[in-house]
């Protein structure tokens, strides 16, 4: 039968289903078979021929017919899995049912009354025999998931058969050990099967259905309850599914072994179509979703291979994963300076979530990453993405995950030490050209994000500076460009307008002073550039020390904003030539879709302070219960107040105030004030408040340094008539402050700590990415998702 005929027949069946008001018996095979037996429709056809309105109409008007359709489709998948799909006809039926369920499931999930349907057992749905009563006890969801798992290791359908003879002794699907059928060499599997285009297509369709099953999470509003576990994911990853570990390994290996360049030959993808890419994308998405549930309640082998001793516990495995992820993350960068040489991948956000999950779940993997300088092959692409996405509000989520990964890594001493490696790769980035280390690159990119990023990035400033604080005690020699950037930030953050306009803005000054103190006390010898920059900008430190605290000055400081529209100007930041081939970060194209994100916890909730002792070990510091965390950290979220770049639109201000000031009754009035509200109503800076933190500013070390060095530098300039930086730098290089500085303070590291707020943020972000990336077919488009809002930029 021609494809046009089969489409017509399929469409007729759909129309019959929507027009029948009487329930159709489950035994009426002639009717139900029209949906899958004689048709050859692609998944795109199914989406076109089964309109959303008709699915909803059947759901409302003839619910029993929709229930029967779902049940019969699952039954066909179960039969296919049992028989092993040996004939072309059986495979066609399985794929058709798979496509149909992918189309229908989101409409089951969007209706709270239907959500439990797949978890019920279908009465009287025995498979013909009377002795199968116990089979009936399995909920439909479990039968569906187990059938899909079996079908993913089905010889000659999704995996290469190991049988050589063509005799009818086909492999029994129940006796095969799926560990021998892992899809790709890598973790726990050395043999690389022959690539097979058809198998890859079939796997992709089954994984699409699996992802759709897991997507029930999209239809529940965000909540930080960990009881909000996803029953589909939990069952699939449980010991009930004998294929859980081989499938997890297969997905991981398929992703990490993928080479979008086309087997190492540039431009090869222009000659051969890459049928692997859709499978790799689908695999990455299923992986991150199965890794997203409360690991404390599960002993699943998929979450942390270290529990089973088989998966991901070996240095070679770690090397394979790290190399694979780093290679794929670098792919878009290679693209910018060898245009079109390789296929440009689009799934870097999924890769970042995957990398995050692996580091977060498997501490051995995290330490392996930090032990080798390969961690820099992850750092450079992340900095590239952060710099490239900073002006695009549709990529705020990407900015957050990049920063979270760097925050996690920066909690370990090794990361700071690695940053001293010279940076010579020269990825084309829109930042000033400099000669220096990876630490310089990090600081220069962070400066660019803070001074020219999208206004919605302000909640990330604390995170960005915390990362710099964490690595600062280990930075052996900053370049002049990076040193100037740090002082430029201090200058911007210590203007009176900025300090007085929101309750937590002074924290940014505390972070920067901590950076300078760490470098001066622990790495003075190699850092003459930074010391010189501090001397040149000494007035900034004097102004901070003499910050006025009386009411009149505070009011005057707040007025100052109106005269100077932008405290950070582009001109004074010594931005020389940008790197070759770079393009400035562009805002989102109008009409771009984006999904909303939940607010991230403040830095005090995100991190836990640890002190590094002499021998390099860390002990965590418990804040004393009687007092607030140091520096008078407010309990409020980090994102309140108005961004200081003077670019905040009314709508954002309103949203931010609503988010953070649940108790404030007049959001409009709040917006006009430059300060955030506390639970008592309006917040406004008071002399007592300014005094409370001004007295704690850690300025002693820097003031002592200025006291000793400024007269010496001035004397040299007068004696030698010097205006030449290099002479002064030479003097500073040989200078020493031994015995002149206060006793070094202990190094404080703020280590990332998981909490329910970040877990919820990751879930929302991850599903938002998956929603936006699945447009062909548009699995969730126009369904009533509750986890996030879809907005047009």
GROMACS .gro file of C-alpha atoms in nm, residues 204-613:
model
  410
  204UNK     CA    1   1.586   0.742   1.874
  205UNK     CA    2   1.211   0.683   1.842
  206UNK     CA    3   1.199   0.462   2.151
  207UNK     CA    4   1.403   0.714   2.353
  208UNK     CA    5   1.163   0.989   2.240
  209UNK     CA    6   0.877   0.788   2.386
  210UNK     CA    7   1.074   0.730   2.706
  211UNK     CA    8   1.143   1.102   2.742
  212UNK     CA    9   0.773   1.172   2.684
  213UNK     CA   10   0.683   0.926   2.963
  214UNK     CA   11   0.924   1.105   3.198
  215UNK     CA   12   0.783   1.448   3.103
  216UNK     CA   13   0.493   1.425   3.347
  217UNK     CA   14   0.721   1.651   3.556
  218UNK     CA   15   0.646   1.940   3.317
  219UNK     CA   16   0.280   1.938   3.416
  220UNK     CA   17   0.332   1.991   3.790
  221UNK     CA   18   0.403   2.342   3.923
  222UNK     CA   19   0.753   2.398   4.066
  223UNK     CA   20   0.785   2.290   4.427
  224UNK     CA   21   1.092   2.218   4.632
  225UNK     CA   22   0.931   1.914   4.793
  226UNK     CA   23   1.158   1.619   4.732
  227UNK     CA   24   0.847   1.403   4.767
  228UNK     CA   25   0.775   1.537   4.422
  229UNK     CA   26   0.965   1.239   4.280
  230UNK     CA   27   0.887   1.135   3.925
  231UNK     CA   28   0.726   0.788   3.945
  232UNK     CA   29   0.813   0.710   3.580
  233UNK     CA   30   1.182   0.782   3.632
  234UNK     CA   31   1.190   0.606   3.967
  235UNK     CA   32   1.043   0.284   3.834
  236UNK     CA   33   1.257   0.289   3.519
  237UNK     CA   34   1.578   0.329   3.721
  238UNK     CA   35   1.482   0.072   3.983
  239UNK     CA   36   1.603  -0.286   4.011
  240UNK     CA   37   1.276  -0.395   3.846
  241UNK     CA   38   1.424  -0.287   3.513
  242UNK     CA   39   1.701  -0.535   3.438
  243UNK     CA   40   1.826  -0.315   3.153
  244UNK     CA   41   1.873  -0.001   3.365
  245UNK     CA   42   2.252  -0.023   3.394
  246UNK     CA   43   2.334  -0.137   3.037
  247UNK     CA   44   2.102   0.134   2.902
  248UNK     CA   45   2.257   0.403   3.123
  249UNK     CA   46   2.601   0.290   3.003
  250UNK     CA   47   2.486   0.281   2.640
  251UNK     CA   48   2.352   0.637   2.658
  252UNK     CA   49   2.664   0.767   2.830
  253UNK     CA   50   2.895   0.598   2.579
  254UNK     CA   51   2.694   0.711   2.277
  255UNK     CA   52   2.717   1.071   2.397
  256UNK     CA   53   3.082   1.070   2.503
  257UNK     CA   54   3.209   0.885   2.195
  258UNK     CA   55   3.022   1.106   1.947
  259UNK     CA   56   3.244   1.287   1.698
  260UNK     CA   57   3.049   1.557   1.512
  261UNK     CA   58   3.355   1.638   1.303
  262UNK     CA   59   3.288   1.332   1.094
  263UNK     CA   60   3.554   1.085   1.202
  264UNK     CA   61   3.828   1.341   1.237
  265UNK     CA   62   3.814   1.471   0.880
  266UNK     CA   63   3.718   1.839   0.858
  267UNK     CA   64   3.423   1.919   0.629
  268UNK     CA   65   3.334   1.549   0.618
  269UNK     CA   66   2.981   1.621   0.737
  270UNK     CA   67   2.915   1.801   0.409
  271UNK     CA   68   2.959   1.470   0.228
  272UNK     CA   69   2.783   1.235   0.469
  273UNK     CA   70   2.466   1.303   0.656
  274UNK     CA   71   2.513   1.252   1.027
  275UNK     CA   72   2.237   1.017   1.137
  276UNK     CA   73   2.398   0.974   1.477
  277UNK     CA   74   2.330   1.327   1.597
  278UNK     CA   75   1.955   1.288   1.670
  279UNK     CA   76   2.032   0.973   1.872
  280UNK     CA   77   2.307   1.152   2.068
  281UNK     CA   78   2.077   1.445   2.150
  282UNK     CA   79   1.798   1.214   2.263
  283UNK     CA   80   2.046   1.007   2.467
  284UNK     CA   81   2.179   1.320   2.642
  285UNK     CA   82   1.824   1.430   2.729
  286UNK     CA   83   1.718   1.091   2.866
  287UNK     CA   84   2.042   1.075   3.068
  288UNK     CA   85   1.998   1.407   3.243
  289UNK     CA   86   1.635   1.330   3.325
  290UNK     CA   87   1.713   0.988   3.475
  291UNK     CA   88   1.986   1.152   3.684
  292UNK     CA   89   1.737   1.404   3.818
  293UNK     CA   90   1.575   1.255   4.117
  294UNK     CA   91   1.646   1.230   4.482
  295UNK     CA   92   1.948   1.003   4.497
  296UNK     CA   93   1.921   0.969   4.873
  297UNK     CA   94   1.608   0.759   4.841
  298UNK     CA   95   1.743   0.529   4.577
  299UNK     CA   96   2.012   0.268   4.551
  300UNK     CA   97   1.986   0.275   4.176
  301UNK     CA   98   2.295   0.170   3.983
  302UNK     CA   99   2.237   0.452   3.739
  303UNK     CA  100   2.286   0.731   3.986
  304UNK     CA  101   2.630   0.654   4.111
  305UNK     CA  102   2.829   0.372   3.963
  306UNK     CA  103   3.040   0.357   4.275
  307UNK     CA  104   2.760   0.162   4.445
  308UNK     CA  105   2.779  -0.123   4.196
  309UNK     CA  106   3.149  -0.128   4.120
  310UNK     CA  107   3.073  -0.177   3.752
  311UNK     CA  108   2.992   0.160   3.608
  312UNK     CA  109   3.201   0.474   3.621
  313UNK     CA  110   3.448   0.377   3.886
  314UNK     CA  111   3.760   0.350   3.685
  315UNK     CA  112   4.020   0.609   3.584
  316UNK     CA  113   3.992   0.502   3.218
  317UNK     CA  114   3.616   0.550   3.234
  318UNK     CA  115   3.657   0.895   3.388
  319UNK     CA  116   3.912   0.987   3.121
  320UNK     CA  117   3.675   0.873   2.844
  321UNK     CA  118   3.386   1.078   2.987
  322UNK     CA  119   3.589   1.392   3.056
  323UNK     CA  120   3.757   1.385   2.712
  324UNK     CA  121   3.422   1.326   2.538
  325UNK     CA  122   3.239   1.604   2.720
  326UNK     CA  123   3.530   1.848   2.672
  327UNK     CA  124   3.552   1.766   2.300
  328UNK     CA  125   3.180   1.825   2.246
  329UNK     CA  126   3.169   2.144   2.454
  330UNK     CA  127   3.460   2.282   2.248
  331UNK     CA  128   3.284   2.205   1.920
  332UNK     CA  129   3.104   2.544   1.889
  333UNK     CA  130   3.437   2.721   1.956
  334UNK     CA  131   3.617   2.528   1.682
  335UNK     CA  132   3.329   2.635   1.462
  336UNK     CA  133   3.400   3.001   1.514
  337UNK     CA  134   3.753   2.990   1.382
  338UNK     CA  135   3.723   2.711   1.126
  339UNK     CA  136   3.375   2.793   0.997
  340UNK     CA  137   3.176   2.488   0.881
  341UNK     CA  138   3.470   2.255   0.935
  342UNK     CA  139   3.261   2.039   1.163
  343UNK     CA  140   2.895   1.994   1.222
  344UNK     CA  141   2.796   2.248   1.486
  345UNK     CA  142   2.626   2.074   1.775
  346UNK     CA  143   2.329   2.235   1.947
  347UNK     CA  144   2.311   2.030   2.266
  348UNK     CA  145   2.575   2.205   2.478
  349UNK     CA  146   2.317   2.291   2.745
  350UNK     CA  147   2.234   1.923   2.794
  351UNK     CA  148   2.607   1.849   2.813
  352UNK     CA  149   2.655   2.111   3.084
  353UNK     CA  150   2.368   1.964   3.288
  354UNK     CA  151   2.516   1.616   3.238
  355UNK     CA  152   2.862   1.730   3.349
  356UNK     CA  153   2.707   1.900   3.652
  357UNK     CA  154   2.513   1.586   3.749
  358UNK     CA  155   2.816   1.360   3.712
  359UNK     CA  156   3.032   1.587   3.932
  360UNK     CA  157   2.755   1.634   4.184
  361UNK     CA  158   2.666   1.264   4.216
  362UNK     CA  159   3.008   1.110   4.188
  363UNK     CA  160   3.272   1.278   4.402
  364UNK     CA  161   3.541   1.045   4.264
  365UNK     CA  162   3.469   1.181   3.917
  366UNK     CA  163   3.484   1.540   4.047
  367UNK     CA  164   3.828   1.480   4.203
  368UNK     CA  165   3.948   1.312   3.886
  369UNK     CA  166   3.838   1.617   3.682
  370UNK     CA  167   4.027   1.850   3.916
  371UNK     CA  168   4.342   1.637   3.923
  372UNK     CA  169   4.425   1.681   3.557
  373UNK     CA  170   4.468   2.003   3.365
  374UNK     CA  171   4.190   1.870   3.137
  375UNK     CA  172   3.957   2.064   3.366
  376UNK     CA  173   4.071   2.369   3.165
  377UNK     CA  174   3.919   2.208   2.853
  378UNK     CA  175   3.585   2.236   3.034
  379UNK     CA  176   3.658   2.584   3.173
  380UNK     CA  177   3.741   2.752   2.840
  381UNK     CA  178   3.418   2.649   2.660
  382UNK     CA  179   3.213   2.751   2.966
  383UNK     CA  180   3.377   3.097   2.966
  384UNK     CA  181   3.313   3.117   2.591
  385UNK     CA  182   2.941   3.040   2.638
  386UNK     CA  183   2.911   3.285   2.929
  387UNK     CA  184   3.072   3.563   2.728
  388UNK     CA  185   2.871   3.485   2.416
  389UNK     CA  186   2.532   3.460   2.591
  390UNK     CA  187   2.567   3.755   2.829
  391UNK     CA  188   2.349   3.996   2.628
  392UNK     CA  189   2.080   3.744   2.536
  393UNK     CA  190   1.795   3.719   2.784
  394UNK     CA  191   1.675   3.393   2.631
  395UNK     CA  192   2.002   3.235   2.749
  396UNK     CA  193   1.995   3.342   3.113
  397UNK     CA  194   1.959   2.974   3.213
  398UNK     CA  195   2.278   2.884   3.025
  399UNK     CA  196   2.459   3.165   3.210
  400UNK     CA  197   2.341   3.026   3.544
  401UNK     CA  198   2.446   2.667   3.484
  402UNK     CA  199   2.789   2.775   3.358
  403UNK     CA  200   2.840   2.981   3.673
  404UNK     CA  201   2.711   2.701   3.900
  405UNK     CA  202   2.962   2.456   3.751
  406UNK     CA  203   3.248   2.701   3.809
  407UNK     CA  204   3.124   2.761   4.166
  408UNK     CA  205   3.129   2.385   4.231
  409UNK     CA  206   3.481   2.350   4.087
  410UNK     CA  207   3.614   2.660   4.267
  411UNK     CA  208   3.542   2.501   4.605
  412UNK     CA  209   3.842   2.272   4.550
  413UNK     CA  210   4.200   2.399   4.589
  414UNK     CA  211   4.316   2.212   4.279
  415UNK     CA  212   4.098   2.426   4.054
  416UNK     CA  213   4.266   2.746   4.172
  417UNK     CA  214   4.608   2.591   4.120
  418UNK     CA  215   4.520   2.476   3.765
  419UNK     CA  216   4.421   2.831   3.667
  420UNK     CA  217   4.789   2.935   3.673
  421UNK     CA  218   4.848   2.748   3.348
  422UNK     CA  219   4.928   2.995   3.066
  423UNK     CA  220   4.636   3.059   2.830
  424UNK     CA  221   4.749   3.026   2.472
  425UNK     CA  222   4.456   2.873   2.283
  426UNK     CA  223   4.318   3.205   2.162
  427UNK     CA  224   3.953   3.120   2.118
  428UNK     CA  225   3.797   3.414   1.929
  429UNK     CA  226   3.621   3.600   2.210
  430UNK     CA  227   3.497   3.954   2.237
  431UNK     CA  228   3.736   4.043   2.521
  432UNK     CA  229   4.059   4.244   2.528
  433UNK     CA  230   4.370   4.069   2.405
  434UNK     CA  231   4.600   3.980   2.696
  435UNK     CA  232   4.901   3.763   2.770
  436UNK     CA  233   4.854   3.559   3.082
  437UNK     CA  234   4.695   3.258   3.245
  438UNK     CA  235   4.354   3.091   3.258
  439UNK     CA  236   4.292   3.294   3.577
  440UNK     CA  237   4.327   3.615   3.374
  441UNK     CA  238   4.080   3.480   3.119
  442UNK     CA  239   3.829   3.400   3.395
  443UNK     CA  240   3.854   3.745   3.555
  444UNK     CA  241   3.834   3.930   3.223
  445UNK     CA  242   3.524   3.735   3.115
  446UNK     CA  243   3.355   3.786   3.455
  447UNK     CA  244   3.426   4.161   3.429
  448UNK     CA  245   3.266   4.166   3.084
  449UNK     CA  246   2.955   3.984   3.212
  450UNK     CA  247   2.912   4.224   3.504
  451UNK     CA  248   2.971   4.542   3.304
  452UNK     CA  249   2.795   4.459   2.978
  453UNK     CA  250   2.564   4.166   3.045
  454UNK     CA  251   2.187   4.145   3.042
  455UNK     CA  252   2.020   4.304   3.344
  456UNK     CA  253   1.869   3.974   3.458
  457UNK     CA  254   2.217   3.850   3.542
  458UNK     CA  255   2.246   4.065   3.853
  459UNK     CA  256   2.158   3.777   4.090
  460UNK     CA  257   2.472   3.604   3.958
  461UNK     CA  258   2.716   3.879   4.065
  462UNK     CA  259   2.757   3.727   4.413
  463UNK     CA  260   2.831   3.388   4.256
  464UNK     CA  261   3.082   3.529   4.009
  465UNK     CA  262   3.274   3.712   4.282
  466UNK     CA  263   3.256   3.412   4.517
  467UNK     CA  264   3.432   3.206   4.249
  468UNK     CA  265   3.707   3.470   4.224
  469UNK     CA  266   3.742   3.477   4.605
  470UNK     CA  267   3.766   3.095   4.616
  471UNK     CA  268   4.053   3.082   4.365
  472UNK     CA  269   4.233   3.404   4.471
  473UNK     CA  270   4.471   3.255   4.732
  474UNK     CA  271   4.628   3.038   4.458
  475UNK     CA  272   4.678   3.294   4.178
  476UNK     CA  273   5.050   3.333   4.125
  477UNK     CA  274   5.060   3.630   3.888
  478UNK     CA  275   4.773   3.828   3.742
  479UNK     CA  276   4.822   4.018   3.418
  480UNK     CA  277   4.789   4.397   3.417
  481UNK     CA  278   4.465   4.369   3.218
  482UNK     CA  279   4.302   4.139   3.477
  483UNK     CA  280   4.433   4.346   3.771
  484UNK     CA  281   4.279   4.661   3.622
  485UNK     CA  282   3.948   4.480   3.569
  486UNK     CA  283   3.928   4.383   3.938
  487UNK     CA  284   3.995   4.742   4.048
  488UNK     CA  285   3.745   4.869   3.796
  489UNK     CA  286   3.478   4.648   3.955
  490UNK     CA  287   3.568   4.774   4.303
  491UNK     CA  288   3.537   5.130   4.177
  492UNK     CA  289   3.190   5.066   4.033
  493UNK     CA  290   3.062   4.874   4.336
  494UNK     CA  291   3.188   5.126   4.591
  495UNK     CA  292   3.005   5.431   4.453
  496UNK     CA  293   2.776   5.568   4.723
  497UNK     CA  294   2.471   5.530   4.499
  498UNK     CA  295   2.533   5.160   4.450
  499UNK     CA  296   2.621   5.090   4.814
  500UNK     CA  297   2.312   5.264   4.951
  501UNK     CA  298   2.056   5.154   4.693
  502UNK     CA  299   1.998   4.793   4.800
  503UNK     CA  300   2.030   4.602   5.121
  504UNK     CA  301   2.295   4.358   5.004
  505UNK     CA  302   2.503   4.553   4.752
  506UNK     CA  303   2.789   4.609   4.997
  507UNK     CA  304   2.859   4.234   4.993
  508UNK     CA  305   3.016   4.274   4.649
  509UNK     CA  306   3.272   4.515   4.798
  510UNK     CA  307   3.346   4.267   5.079
  511UNK     CA  308   3.410   3.992   4.822
  512UNK     CA  309   3.648   4.210   4.620
  513UNK     CA  310   3.842   4.323   4.928
  514UNK     CA  311   3.875   3.958   5.027
  515UNK     CA  312   4.023   3.885   4.681
  516UNK     CA  313   4.284   4.162   4.721
  517UNK     CA  314   4.367   4.048   5.075
  518UNK     CA  315   4.413   3.685   4.968
  519UNK     CA  316   4.645   3.777   4.683
  520UNK     CA  317   4.850   4.026   4.887
  521UNK     CA  318   4.886   3.790   5.184
  522UNK     CA  319   4.942   3.462   5.003
  523UNK     CA  320   5.076   3.550   4.658
  524UNK     CA  321   5.245   3.890   4.700
  525UNK     CA  322   5.567   3.790   4.525
  526UNK     CA  323   5.436   3.731   4.174
  527UNK     CA  324   5.161   3.992   4.177
  528UNK     CA  325   5.337   4.325   4.116
  529UNK     CA  326   5.074   4.412   3.850
  530UNK     CA  327   4.794   4.391   4.104
  531UNK     CA  328   4.993   4.579   4.371
  532UNK     CA  329   5.067   4.854   4.118
  533UNK     CA  330   4.698   4.875   4.020
  534UNK     CA  331   4.600   4.902   4.389
  535UNK     CA  332   4.852   5.185   4.436
  536UNK     CA  333   4.723   5.369   4.129
  537UNK     CA  334   4.362   5.343   4.246
  538UNK     CA  335   4.438   5.408   4.614
  539UNK     CA  336   4.174   5.682   4.631
  540UNK     CA  337   3.901   5.413   4.596
  541UNK     CA  338   4.021   5.249   4.920
  542UNK     CA  339   4.049   5.584   5.100
  543UNK     CA  340   3.694   5.674   4.994
  544UNK     CA  341   3.566   5.343   5.130
  545UNK     CA  342   3.745   5.397   5.461
  546UNK     CA  343   3.590   5.745   5.484
  547UNK     CA  344   3.243   5.650   5.363
  548UNK     CA  345   2.995   5.900   5.513
  549UNK     CA  346   2.733   5.752   5.744
  550UNK     CA  347   2.509   6.050   5.827
  551UNK     CA  348   2.152   6.071   5.689
  552UNK     CA  349   2.217   6.372   5.473
  553UNK     CA  350   2.514   6.213   5.294
  554UNK     CA  351   2.317   5.891   5.243
  555UNK     CA  352   2.033   6.083   5.075
  556UNK     CA  353   2.285   6.275   4.866
  557UNK     CA  354   2.453   5.950   4.762
  558UNK     CA  355   2.119   5.812   4.643
  559UNK     CA  356   2.052   6.126   4.438
  560UNK     CA  357   2.384   6.102   4.261
  561UNK     CA  358   2.253   5.823   4.038
  562UNK     CA  359   2.030   6.062   3.845
  563UNK     CA  360   2.328   6.265   3.725
  564UNK     CA  361   2.551   5.975   3.626
  565UNK     CA  362   2.340   5.734   3.426
  566UNK     CA  363   2.599   5.460   3.413
  567UNK     CA  364   2.857   5.404   3.683
  568UNK     CA  365   3.052   5.173   3.458
  569UNK     CA  366   3.140   5.335   3.132
  570UNK     CA  367   3.289   5.145   2.842
  571UNK     CA  368   3.567   5.398   2.789
  572UNK     CA  369   3.752   5.383   3.117
  573UNK     CA  370   3.803   5.010   3.114
  574UNK     CA  371   4.115   4.987   2.897
  575UNK     CA  372   3.944   4.754   2.651
  576UNK     CA  373   4.193   4.739   2.373
  577UNK     CA  374   4.155   4.526   2.065
  578UNK     CA  375   3.929   4.222   2.090
  579UNK     CA  376   4.052   3.880   1.992
  580UNK     CA  377   4.059   3.798   1.627
  581UNK     CA  378   3.744   3.654   1.474
  582UNK     CA  379   3.532   3.756   1.772
  583UNK     CA  380   3.181   3.891   1.743
  584UNK     CA  381   3.013   4.095   2.016
  585UNK     CA  382   2.744   3.915   2.215
  586UNK     CA  383   2.407   3.974   2.048
  587UNK     CA  384   2.066   4.000   2.215
  588UNK     CA  385   1.805   3.735   2.138
  589UNK     CA  386   1.635   3.755   1.798
  590UNK     CA  387   1.286   3.902   1.840
  591UNK     CA  388   1.030   3.622   1.863
  592UNK     CA  389   1.270   3.377   2.028
  593UNK     CA  390   1.087   3.151   2.273
  594UNK     CA  391   1.223   3.116   2.624
  595UNK     CA  392   1.106   2.935   2.932
  596UNK     CA  393   1.088   3.096   3.273
  597UNK     CA  394   1.316   2.989   3.560
  598UNK     CA  395   1.256   2.976   3.933
  599UNK     CA  396   1.463   3.212   4.150
  600UNK     CA  397   1.798   3.077   4.264
  601UNK     CA  398   1.886   3.078   4.634
  602UNK     CA  399   2.111   3.356   4.768
  603UNK     CA  400   2.485   3.290   4.792
  604UNK     CA  401   2.458   3.228   5.168
  605UNK     CA  402   2.217   2.939   5.096
  606UNK     CA  403   2.417   2.817   4.797
  607UNK     CA  404   2.745   2.781   4.978
  608UNK     CA  405   2.892   2.666   5.306
  609UNK     CA  406   3.206   2.827   5.447
  610UNK     CA  407   3.512   2.610   5.502
  611UNK     CA  408   3.844   2.717   5.648
  612UNK     CA  409   4.166   2.590   5.493
  613UNK     CA  410   4.418   2.500   5.761
   0.00000   0.00000   0.00000
